[in-house]
Amino acid sequence: MEPWRNRPNNEIVRKVVNELGASLQGHPLAEQARYRMQKWNDPRAKLERKRKRTNAVLTFWLIVISMLGTLAVLGFTGVLGTWAAVTGSIGAAVPVVLAVRSGFKLRELGAARQRLALSPPPPPRPPLPAHISSARLPMEKLHGAEDAMTQLLVQLDSPALTSMPTESVQHARQTAQEASSAIRAVSAQLQAVERARDTAPPLERAPLVEGVRVLRMQLADGVDRYCALVAEAGKALAASTQFQNPGEVLDDATDHMAGLASAMRDVSGYSAY
């Protein structure tokens, strides 16, 4: 075996990170870090950070313009020399252009903020199942797919993407939330059957074991199909830069997603109404 000191640095770092991640698996600190990461990556939080940065840049350029404008006024009024008038007038040209550009960007961010305010935020996600539950891995996969779907729908709803109808994006967002809720209902059903299996007398566990197996397969299949729908949304975003109609691609994905939600509701008996 190769001595530890002779291994490449990147392999050492990778091993340390993997061991640290394994040791923190399921730890409250790890769950809190994951929650903070999700909160940081929330579209509303990202938009608010961009708006604050743009507002700060606009304020800076306005201050520069005010200083140069004051210098020009003092030059034209004779308080200072002609050099002040020329320097202030010419020097203010570039900040004015940059300030106007920042103002337009701030206006676009404000419009995007209003659109996000009109669409209600998704309900808070329940905590992941316990590590001993067979629902844990599929639900972890669903969390990642939901985050990807959220980011894709934000991009598809961008003002720069004029080929995508807003109604299609809103419909896709609502249908994705319904599909996620139906999948979570199956996950809750699976966990309940698992608890019943673990507490039932040994001679009565066989039907519960079979029920866990069937629900586990249905849950995994539902999550896989949801991930496929995320891929379709990605194709719709990619089609927006090509000679295709991204609206048709997204509408097809939304129809499949509605079918998925209906199928998962039939499995679990869940109803969104």
PDB file of C-alpha atoms in Angstrom:
ATOM      1  CA  MET A   1       0.000   0.000   0.000  1.00  0.00           C
ATOM      2  CA  GLU A   2       1.299   3.419  -0.899  1.00  0.00           C
ATOM      3  CA  PRO A   3       2.521   5.395   2.140  1.00  0.00           C
ATOM      4  CA  TRP A   4       0.165   8.189   3.240  1.00  0.00           C
ATOM      5  CA  ARG A   5       2.763  10.913   2.796  1.00  0.00           C
ATOM      6  CA  ASN A   6       3.383   9.903  -0.817  1.00  0.00           C
ATOM      7  CA  ARG A   7      -0.227  10.116  -1.915  1.00  0.00           C
ATOM      8  CA  PRO A   8      -1.216  13.131  -4.034  1.00  0.00           C
ATOM      9  CA  ASN A   9      -2.607  16.055  -2.091  1.00  0.00           C
ATOM     10  CA  ASN A  10      -5.954  15.969  -3.869  1.00  0.00           C
ATOM     11  CA  GLU A  11      -6.444  12.317  -2.888  1.00  0.00           C
ATOM     12  CA  ILE A  12      -5.707  13.164   0.746  1.00  0.00           C
ATOM     13  CA  VAL A  13      -8.189  16.039   0.695  1.00  0.00           C
ATOM     14  CA  ARG A  14     -10.829  13.848  -0.973  1.00  0.00           C
ATOM     15  CA  LYS A  15     -10.368  11.124   1.645  1.00  0.00           C
ATOM     16  CA  VAL A  16     -10.624  13.600   4.526  1.00  0.00           C
ATOM     17  CA  VAL A  17     -13.755  15.206   3.054  1.00  0.00           C
ATOM     18  CA  ASN A  18     -15.408  11.820   2.483  1.00  0.00           C
ATOM     19  CA  GLU A  19     -14.637  10.664   6.019  1.00  0.00           C
ATOM     20  CA  LEU A  20     -15.883  13.939   7.468  1.00  0.00           C
ATOM     21  CA  GLY A  21     -19.079  13.747   5.433  1.00  0.00           C
ATOM     22  CA  ALA A  22     -19.675  10.171   6.536  1.00  0.00           C
ATOM     23  CA  SER A  23     -19.146  11.066  10.194  1.00  0.00           C
ATOM     24  CA  LEU A  24     -21.604  13.994   9.949  1.00  0.00           C
ATOM     25  CA  GLN A  25     -24.265  11.993   8.110  1.00  0.00           C
ATOM     26  CA  GLY A  26     -27.526  12.588   9.957  1.00  0.00           C
ATOM     27  CA  HIS A  27     -25.908  14.923  12.496  1.00  0.00           C
ATOM     28  CA  PRO A  28     -28.019  17.951  13.495  1.00  0.00           C
ATOM     29  CA  LEU A  29     -25.222  20.273  12.360  1.00  0.00           C
ATOM     30  CA  ALA A  30     -25.259  18.658   8.920  1.00  0.00           C
ATOM     31  CA  GLU A  31     -29.038  19.031   8.681  1.00  0.00           C
ATOM     32  CA  GLN A  32     -28.782  22.683   9.729  1.00  0.00           C
ATOM     33  CA  ALA A  33     -26.033  23.300   7.168  1.00  0.00           C
ATOM     34  CA  ARG A  34     -28.207  21.725   4.490  1.00  0.00           C
ATOM     35  CA  TYR A  35     -31.120  23.939   5.523  1.00  0.00           C
ATOM     36  CA  ARG A  36     -28.950  27.051   5.378  1.00  0.00           C
ATOM     37  CA  MET A  37     -27.673  26.053   1.940  1.00  0.00           C
ATOM     38  CA  GLN A  38     -31.229  25.592   0.680  1.00  0.00           C
ATOM     39  CA  LYS A  39     -32.187  28.966   2.129  1.00  0.00           C
ATOM     40  CA  TRP A  40     -29.162  30.609   0.452  1.00  0.00           C
ATOM     41  CA  ASN A  41     -30.065  29.046  -2.909  1.00  0.00           C
ATOM     42  CA  ASP A  42     -33.726  30.034  -2.690  1.00  0.00           C
ATOM     43  CA  PRO A  43     -34.677  32.052  -5.829  1.00  0.00           C
ATOM     44  CA  ARG A  44     -36.133  34.866  -3.729  1.00  0.00           C
ATOM     45  CA  ALA A  45     -32.954  35.114  -1.652  1.00  0.00           C
ATOM     46  CA  LYS A  46     -30.783  35.140  -4.785  1.00  0.00           C
ATOM     47  CA  LEU A  47     -32.934  37.833  -6.369  1.00  0.00           C
ATOM     48  CA  GLU A  48     -32.797  39.945  -3.218  1.00  0.00           C
ATOM     49  CA  ARG A  49     -28.985  39.708  -3.106  1.00  0.00           C
ATOM     50  CA  LYS A  50     -28.754  40.794  -6.750  1.00  0.00           C
ATOM     51  CA  ARG A  51     -31.126  43.686  -6.078  1.00  0.00           C
ATOM     52  CA  LYS A  52     -29.078  44.896  -3.100  1.00  0.00           C
ATOM     53  CA  ARG A  53     -25.828  44.697  -5.080  1.00  0.00           C
ATOM     54  CA  THR A  54     -27.320  46.577  -8.023  1.00  0.00           C
ATOM     55  CA  ASN A  55     -28.798  49.203  -5.700  1.00  0.00           C
ATOM     56  CA  ALA A  56     -25.391  49.684  -4.044  1.00  0.00           C
ATOM     57  CA  VAL A  57     -23.704  50.086  -7.439  1.00  0.00           C
ATOM     58  CA  LEU A  58     -26.350  52.597  -8.541  1.00  0.00           C
ATOM     59  CA  THR A  59     -25.882  54.582  -5.326  1.00  0.00           C
ATOM     60  CA  PHE A  60     -22.129  54.660  -5.876  1.00  0.00           C
ATOM     61  CA  TRP A  61     -22.445  56.000  -9.413  1.00  0.00           C
ATOM     62  CA  LEU A  62     -24.973  58.613  -8.285  1.00  0.00           C
ATOM     63  CA  ILE A  63     -22.506  59.839  -5.663  1.00  0.00           C
ATOM     64  CA  VAL A  64     -19.756  60.030  -8.297  1.00  0.00           C
ATOM     65  CA  ILE A  65     -22.068  61.941 -10.642  1.00  0.00           C
ATOM     66  CA  SER A  66     -22.991  64.370  -7.848  1.00  0.00           C
ATOM     67  CA  MET A  67     -19.340  65.050  -7.070  1.00  0.00           C
ATOM     68  CA  LEU A  68     -18.417  65.582 -10.712  1.00  0.00           C
ATOM     69  CA  GLY A  69     -21.547  67.663 -11.262  1.00  0.00           C
ATOM     70  CA  THR A  70     -20.643  69.887  -8.312  1.00  0.00           C
ATOM     71  CA  LEU A  71     -17.148  70.268  -9.728  1.00  0.00           C
ATOM     72  CA  ALA A  72     -18.567  71.291 -13.114  1.00  0.00           C
ATOM     73  CA  VAL A  73     -20.955  73.832 -11.547  1.00  0.00           C
ATOM     74  CA  LEU A  74     -18.156  75.400  -9.557  1.00  0.00           C
ATOM     75  CA  GLY A  75     -16.126  75.634 -12.754  1.00  0.00           C
ATOM     76  CA  PHE A  76     -18.897  77.230 -14.793  1.00  0.00           C
ATOM     77  CA  THR A  77     -19.723  79.724 -12.058  1.00  0.00           C
ATOM     78  CA  GLY A  78     -16.112  80.854 -11.838  1.00  0.00           C
ATOM     79  CA  VAL A  79     -15.428  79.605  -8.337  1.00  0.00           C
ATOM     80  CA  LEU A  80     -12.892  77.233  -9.844  1.00  0.00           C
ATOM     81  CA  GLY A  81     -11.083  77.408 -13.126  1.00  0.00           C
ATOM     82  CA  THR A  82     -12.154  76.248 -16.548  1.00  0.00           C
ATOM     83  CA  TRP A  83     -10.395  72.975 -15.918  1.00  0.00           C
ATOM     84  CA  ALA A  84     -13.022  72.112 -13.277  1.00  0.00           C
ATOM     85  CA  ALA A  85     -15.890  72.714 -15.707  1.00  0.00           C
ATOM     86  CA  VAL A  86     -14.276  70.602 -18.426  1.00  0.00           C
ATOM     87  CA  THR A  87     -13.221  67.822 -16.066  1.00  0.00           C
ATOM     88  CA  GLY A  88     -16.597  67.654 -14.343  1.00  0.00           C
ATOM     89  CA  SER A  89     -18.583  67.666 -17.596  1.00  0.00           C
ATOM     90  CA  ILE A  90     -16.493  65.072 -19.418  1.00  0.00           C
ATOM     91  CA  GLY A  91     -15.856  62.926 -16.349  1.00  0.00           C
ATOM     92  CA  ALA A  92     -19.574  62.621 -15.549  1.00  0.00           C
ATOM     93  CA  ALA A  93     -20.376  61.065 -18.927  1.00  0.00           C
ATOM     94  CA  VAL A  94     -19.167  57.549 -18.090  1.00  0.00           C
ATOM     95  CA  PRO A  95     -20.810  57.370 -14.619  1.00  0.00           C
ATOM     96  CA  VAL A  96     -24.082  58.574 -16.142  1.00  0.00           C
ATOM     97  CA  VAL A  97     -24.064  55.715 -18.655  1.00  0.00           C
ATOM     98  CA  LEU A  98     -23.224  53.184 -15.946  1.00  0.00           C
ATOM     99  CA  ALA A  99     -25.881  54.608 -13.626  1.00  0.00           C
ATOM    100  CA  VAL A 100     -28.534  54.365 -16.336  1.00  0.00           C
ATOM    101  CA  ARG A 101     -27.492  50.777 -17.010  1.00  0.00           C
ATOM    102  CA  SER A 102     -27.722  49.928 -13.303  1.00  0.00           C
ATOM    103  CA  GLY A 103     -31.118  51.623 -13.130  1.00  0.00           C
ATOM    104  CA  PHE A 104     -32.509  49.488 -15.946  1.00  0.00           C
ATOM    105  CA  LYS A 105     -31.115  46.355 -14.310  1.00  0.00           C
ATOM    106  CA  LEU A 106     -32.666  47.344 -10.984  1.00  0.00           C
ATOM    107  CA  ARG A 107     -35.979  47.838 -12.747  1.00  0.00           C
ATOM    108  CA  GLU A 108     -35.797  44.345 -14.283  1.00  0.00           C
ATOM    109  CA  LEU A 109     -34.978  42.841 -10.900  1.00  0.00           C
ATOM    110  CA  GLY A 110     -37.946  44.683  -9.392  1.00  0.00           C
ATOM    111  CA  ALA A 111     -40.255  43.220 -12.037  1.00  0.00           C
ATOM    112  CA  ALA A 112     -38.878  39.746 -11.389  1.00  0.00           C
ATOM    113  CA  ARG A 113     -39.395  40.298  -7.666  1.00  0.00           C
ATOM    114  CA  GLN A 114     -43.046  41.160  -8.271  1.00  0.00           C
ATOM    115  CA  ARG A 115     -43.544  38.010 -10.349  1.00  0.00           C
ATOM    116  CA  LEU A 116     -42.088  35.878  -7.565  1.00  0.00           C
ATOM    117  CA  ALA A 117     -44.310  37.661  -5.049  1.00  0.00           C
ATOM    118  CA  LEU A 118     -47.393  36.818  -7.114  1.00  0.00           C
ATOM    119  CA  SER A 119     -46.521  33.122  -7.185  1.00  0.00           C
ATOM    120  CA  PRO A 120     -46.879  31.658  -3.682  1.00  0.00           C
ATOM    121  CA  PRO A 121     -43.742  29.999  -2.335  1.00  0.00           C
ATOM    122  CA  PRO A 122     -43.799  26.212  -2.167  1.00  0.00           C
ATOM    123  CA  PRO A 123     -44.787  24.750   1.186  1.00  0.00           C
ATOM    124  CA  PRO A 124     -41.878  23.987   3.525  1.00  0.00           C
ATOM    125  CA  ARG A 125     -40.438  20.568   2.911  1.00  0.00           C
ATOM    126  CA  PRO A 126     -40.827  18.060   5.722  1.00  0.00           C
ATOM    127  CA  PRO A 127     -37.641  16.558   7.149  1.00  0.00           C
ATOM    128  CA  LEU A 128     -36.104  13.584   5.418  1.00  0.00           C
ATOM    129  CA  PRO A 129     -37.014  10.083   6.643  1.00  0.00           C
ATOM    130  CA  ALA A 130     -34.756   8.377   9.152  1.00  0.00           C
ATOM    131  CA  HIS A 131     -31.598   6.755   7.823  1.00  0.00           C
ATOM    132  CA  ILE A 132     -32.935   3.282   8.658  1.00  0.00           C
ATOM    133  CA  SER A 133     -35.988   3.858   6.477  1.00  0.00           C
ATOM    134  CA  SER A 134     -35.931   2.614   2.887  1.00  0.00           C
ATOM    135  CA  ALA A 135     -37.616   5.895   1.932  1.00  0.00           C
ATOM    136  CA  ARG A 136     -34.509   7.908   2.846  1.00  0.00           C
ATOM    137  CA  LEU A 137     -32.537   7.585  -0.407  1.00  0.00           C
ATOM    138  CA  PRO A 138     -35.477   8.214  -2.779  1.00  0.00           C
ATOM    139  CA  MET A 139     -36.505  11.300  -0.797  1.00  0.00           C
ATOM    140  CA  GLU A 140     -32.940  12.647  -0.803  1.00  0.00           C
ATOM    141  CA  LYS A 141     -33.006  12.235  -4.578  1.00  0.00           C
ATOM    142  CA  LEU A 142     -36.371  14.012  -4.735  1.00  0.00           C
ATOM    143  CA  HIS A 143     -34.988  16.967  -2.750  1.00  0.00           C
ATOM    144  CA  GLY A 144     -32.191  17.419  -5.281  1.00  0.00           C
ATOM    145  CA  ALA A 145     -34.624  17.109  -8.184  1.00  0.00           C
ATOM    146  CA  GLU A 146     -36.955  19.698  -6.639  1.00  0.00           C
ATOM    147  CA  ASP A 147     -34.098  22.170  -6.258  1.00  0.00           C
ATOM    148  CA  ALA A 148     -33.109  21.632  -9.891  1.00  0.00           C
ATOM    149  CA  MET A 149     -36.718  22.055 -11.049  1.00  0.00           C
ATOM    150  CA  THR A 150     -37.051  25.303  -9.080  1.00  0.00           C
ATOM    151  CA  GLN A 151     -33.931  26.760 -10.678  1.00  0.00           C
ATOM    152  CA  LEU A 152     -35.030  25.677 -14.161  1.00  0.00           C
ATOM    153  CA  LEU A 153     -38.478  27.250 -13.769  1.00  0.00           C
ATOM    154  CA  VAL A 154     -36.913  30.498 -12.548  1.00  0.00           C
ATOM    155  CA  GLN A 155     -34.744  30.583 -15.677  1.00  0.00           C
ATOM    156  CA  LEU A 156     -37.700  29.718 -17.904  1.00  0.00           C
ATOM    157  CA  ASP A 157     -39.671  32.580 -16.334  1.00  0.00           C
ATOM    158  CA  SER A 158     -36.873  35.072 -17.005  1.00  0.00           C
ATOM    159  CA  PRO A 159     -37.867  38.311 -18.779  1.00  0.00           C
ATOM    160  CA  ALA A 160     -35.133  37.648 -21.346  1.00  0.00           C
ATOM    161  CA  LEU A 161     -36.903  34.444 -22.423  1.00  0.00           C
ATOM    162  CA  THR A 162     -39.788  35.909 -24.405  1.00  0.00           C
ATOM    163  CA  SER A 163     -40.557  32.646 -26.213  1.00  0.00           C
ATOM    164  CA  MET A 164     -41.833  30.980 -23.023  1.00  0.00           C
ATOM    165  CA  PRO A 165     -45.429  31.843 -21.991  1.00  0.00           C
ATOM    166  CA  THR A 166     -45.715  32.798 -18.338  1.00  0.00           C
ATOM    167  CA  GLU A 167     -48.865  30.694 -18.007  1.00  0.00           C
ATOM    168  CA  SER A 168     -46.953  27.567 -19.042  1.00  0.00           C
ATOM    169  CA  VAL A 169     -44.273  28.156 -16.411  1.00  0.00           C
ATOM    170  CA  GLN A 170     -46.851  28.787 -13.668  1.00  0.00           C
ATOM    171  CA  HIS A 171     -48.761  25.659 -14.643  1.00  0.00           C
ATOM    172  CA  ALA A 172     -45.556  23.613 -14.615  1.00  0.00           C
ATOM    173  CA  ARG A 173     -44.614  24.997 -11.181  1.00  0.00           C
ATOM    174  CA  GLN A 174     -48.005  24.160  -9.683  1.00  0.00           C
ATOM    175  CA  THR A 175     -48.062  20.694 -11.230  1.00  0.00           C
ATOM    176  CA  ALA A 176     -44.527  19.975  -9.977  1.00  0.00           C
ATOM    177  CA  GLN A 177     -45.617  20.870  -6.434  1.00  0.00           C
ATOM    178  CA  GLU A 178     -48.620  18.546  -6.727  1.00  0.00           C
ATOM    179  CA  ALA A 179     -46.411  15.713  -7.966  1.00  0.00           C
ATOM    180  CA  SER A 180     -43.962  16.247  -5.087  1.00  0.00           C
ATOM    181  CA  SER A 181     -46.804  16.224  -2.555  1.00  0.00           C
ATOM    182  CA  ALA A 182     -48.171  12.982  -3.985  1.00  0.00           C
ATOM    183  CA  ILE A 183     -44.724  11.362  -3.849  1.00  0.00           C
ATOM    184  CA  ARG A 184     -44.300  12.481  -0.240  1.00  0.00           C
ATOM    185  CA  ALA A 185     -47.655  10.921   0.608  1.00  0.00           C
ATOM    186  CA  VAL A 186     -46.336   7.581  -0.669  1.00  0.00           C
ATOM    187  CA  SER A 187     -43.169   8.098   1.380  1.00  0.00           C
ATOM    188  CA  ALA A 188     -45.224   8.744   4.537  1.00  0.00           C
ATOM    189  CA  GLN A 189     -47.279   5.635   3.826  1.00  0.00           C
ATOM    190  CA  LEU A 190     -44.106   3.581   3.394  1.00  0.00           C
ATOM    191  CA  GLN A 191     -42.657   4.819   6.687  1.00  0.00           C
ATOM    192  CA  ALA A 192     -45.896   4.016   8.513  1.00  0.00           C
ATOM    193  CA  VAL A 193     -45.905   0.468   7.162  1.00  0.00           C
ATOM    194  CA  GLU A 194     -42.248   0.098   8.151  1.00  0.00           C
ATOM    195  CA  ARG A 195     -43.057   1.071  11.721  1.00  0.00           C
ATOM    196  CA  ALA A 196     -45.931  -1.385  11.762  1.00  0.00           C
ATOM    197  CA  ARG A 197     -43.632  -4.113  10.430  1.00  0.00           C
ATOM    198  CA  ASP A 198     -41.025  -3.455  13.116  1.00  0.00           C
ATOM    199  CA  THR A 199     -43.559  -3.606  15.941  1.00  0.00           C
ATOM    200  CA  ALA A 200     -45.719  -6.492  14.660  1.00  0.00           C
ATOM    201  CA  PRO A 201     -45.327 -10.040  16.020  1.00  0.00           C
ATOM    202  CA  PRO A 202     -42.941 -12.139  13.912  1.00  0.00           C
ATOM    203  CA  LEU A 203     -45.712 -14.368  12.529  1.00  0.00           C
ATOM    204  CA  GLU A 204     -47.666 -11.363  11.237  1.00  0.00           C
ATOM    205  CA  ARG A 205     -44.827  -9.509   9.533  1.00  0.00           C
ATOM    206  CA  ALA A 206     -44.915 -11.252   6.143  1.00  0.00           C
ATOM    207  CA  PRO A 207     -47.737  -9.099   4.629  1.00  0.00           C
ATOM    208  CA  LEU A 208     -46.096  -5.962   6.009  1.00  0.00           C
ATOM    209  CA  VAL A 209     -42.719  -6.903   4.550  1.00  0.00           C
ATOM    210  CA  GLU A 210     -44.378  -7.348   1.156  1.00  0.00           C
ATOM    211  CA  GLY A 211     -46.192  -4.036   1.558  1.00  0.00           C
ATOM    212  CA  VAL A 212     -42.903  -2.265   2.304  1.00  0.00           C
ATOM    213  CA  ARG A 213     -41.330  -3.816  -0.786  1.00  0.00           C
ATOM    214  CA  VAL A 214     -44.180  -2.741  -3.075  1.00  0.00           C
ATOM    215  CA  LEU A 215     -44.334   0.793  -1.691  1.00  0.00           C
ATOM    216  CA  ARG A 216     -40.561   1.118  -1.940  1.00  0.00           C
ATOM    217  CA  MET A 217     -40.689   0.201  -5.629  1.00  0.00           C
ATOM    218  CA  GLN A 218     -43.543   2.631  -6.274  1.00  0.00           C
ATOM    219  CA  LEU A 219     -41.730   5.427  -4.446  1.00  0.00           C
ATOM    220  CA  ALA A 220     -38.472   4.848  -6.326  1.00  0.00           C
ATOM    221  CA  ASP A 221     -40.354   4.727  -9.644  1.00  0.00           C
ATOM    222  CA  GLY A 222     -42.179   7.977  -8.865  1.00  0.00           C
ATOM    223  CA  VAL A 223     -38.951   9.777  -7.976  1.00  0.00           C
ATOM    224  CA  ASP A 224     -37.235   8.481 -11.125  1.00  0.00           C
ATOM    225  CA  ARG A 225     -40.095   9.732 -13.254  1.00  0.00           C
ATOM    226  CA  TYR A 226     -39.973  13.114 -11.506  1.00  0.00           C
ATOM    227  CA  CYS A 227     -36.248  13.315 -12.319  1.00  0.00           C
ATOM    228  CA  ALA A 228     -37.099  12.552 -15.950  1.00  0.00           C
ATOM    229  CA  LEU A 229     -39.493  15.504 -15.916  1.00  0.00           C
ATOM    230  CA  VAL A 230     -36.702  17.706 -14.573  1.00  0.00           C
ATOM    231  CA  ALA A 231     -34.667  16.625 -17.585  1.00  0.00           C
ATOM    232  CA  GLU A 232     -37.553  17.647 -19.865  1.00  0.00           C
ATOM    233  CA  ALA A 233     -37.638  21.080 -18.241  1.00  0.00           C
ATOM    234  CA  GLY A 234     -33.898  21.317 -18.870  1.00  0.00           C
ATOM    235  CA  LYS A 235     -34.517  20.475 -22.526  1.00  0.00           C
ATOM    236  CA  ALA A 236     -37.097  23.268 -22.686  1.00  0.00           C
ATOM    237  CA  LEU A 237     -34.536  25.740 -21.354  1.00  0.00           C
ATOM    238  CA  ALA A 238     -31.932  24.477 -23.829  1.00  0.00           C
ATOM    239  CA  ALA A 239     -34.466  24.763 -26.650  1.00  0.00           C
ATOM    240  CA  SER A 240     -34.902  28.458 -25.866  1.00  0.00           C
ATOM    241  CA  THR A 241     -31.471  29.122 -27.358  1.00  0.00           C
ATOM    242  CA  GLN A 242     -32.109  27.005 -30.440  1.00  0.00           C
ATOM    243  CA  PHE A 243     -34.589  26.986 -33.293  1.00  0.00           C
ATOM    244  CA  GLN A 244     -37.220  25.130 -31.312  1.00  0.00           C
ATOM    245  CA  ASN A 245     -40.359  25.989 -29.402  1.00  0.00           C
ATOM    246  CA  PRO A 246     -39.553  25.630 -25.685  1.00  0.00           C
ATOM    247  CA  GLY A 247     -43.206  26.151 -24.776  1.00  0.00           C
ATOM    248  CA  GLU A 248     -44.239  22.904 -26.455  1.00  0.00           C
ATOM    249  CA  VAL A 249     -41.468  20.983 -24.712  1.00  0.00           C
ATOM    250  CA  LEU A 250     -42.471  22.356 -21.307  1.00  0.00           C
ATOM    251  CA  ASP A 251     -46.178  21.752 -21.936  1.00  0.00           C
ATOM    252  CA  ASP A 252     -45.467  18.111 -22.782  1.00  0.00           C
ATOM    253  CA  ALA A 253     -43.400  17.733 -19.613  1.00  0.00           C
ATOM    254  CA  THR A 254     -46.207  19.343 -17.588  1.00  0.00           C
ATOM    255  CA  ASP A 255     -48.742  16.880 -19.004  1.00  0.00           C
ATOM    256  CA  HIS A 256     -46.496  13.955 -18.045  1.00  0.00           C
ATOM    257  CA  MET A 257     -46.027  15.484 -14.601  1.00  0.00           C
ATOM    258  CA  ALA A 258     -49.779  15.761 -14.125  1.00  0.00           C
ATOM    259  CA  GLY A 259     -50.083  12.097 -15.033  1.00  0.00           C
ATOM    260  CA  LEU A 260     -47.377  11.242 -12.503  1.00  0.00           C
ATOM    261  CA  ALA A 261     -49.164  13.173  -9.753  1.00  0.00           C
ATOM    262  CA  SER A 262     -52.440  11.437 -10.566  1.00  0.00           C
ATOM    263  CA  ALA A 263     -50.803   7.994 -10.496  1.00  0.00           C
ATOM    264  CA  MET A 264     -49.072   8.647  -7.179  1.00  0.00           C
ATOM    265  CA  ARG A 265     -52.319   9.940  -5.663  1.00  0.00           C
ATOM    266  CA  ASP A 266     -54.039   6.717  -6.711  1.00  0.00           C
ATOM    267  CA  VAL A 267     -51.306   4.739  -4.951  1.00  0.00           C
ATOM    268  CA  SER A 268     -51.429   6.661  -1.682  1.00  0.00           C
ATOM    269  CA  GLY A 269     -54.973   7.921  -1.587  1.00  0.00           C
ATOM    270  CA  TYR A 270     -53.557  11.435  -1.262  1.00  0.00           C
ATOM    271  CA  SER A 271     -55.650  14.391  -2.401  1.00  0.00           C
ATOM    272  CA  ALA A 272     -54.411  17.947  -2.898  1.00  0.00           C
ATOM    273  CA  TYR A 273     -57.874  19.365  -2.323  1.00  0.00           C
TER     274      TYR A 273
END
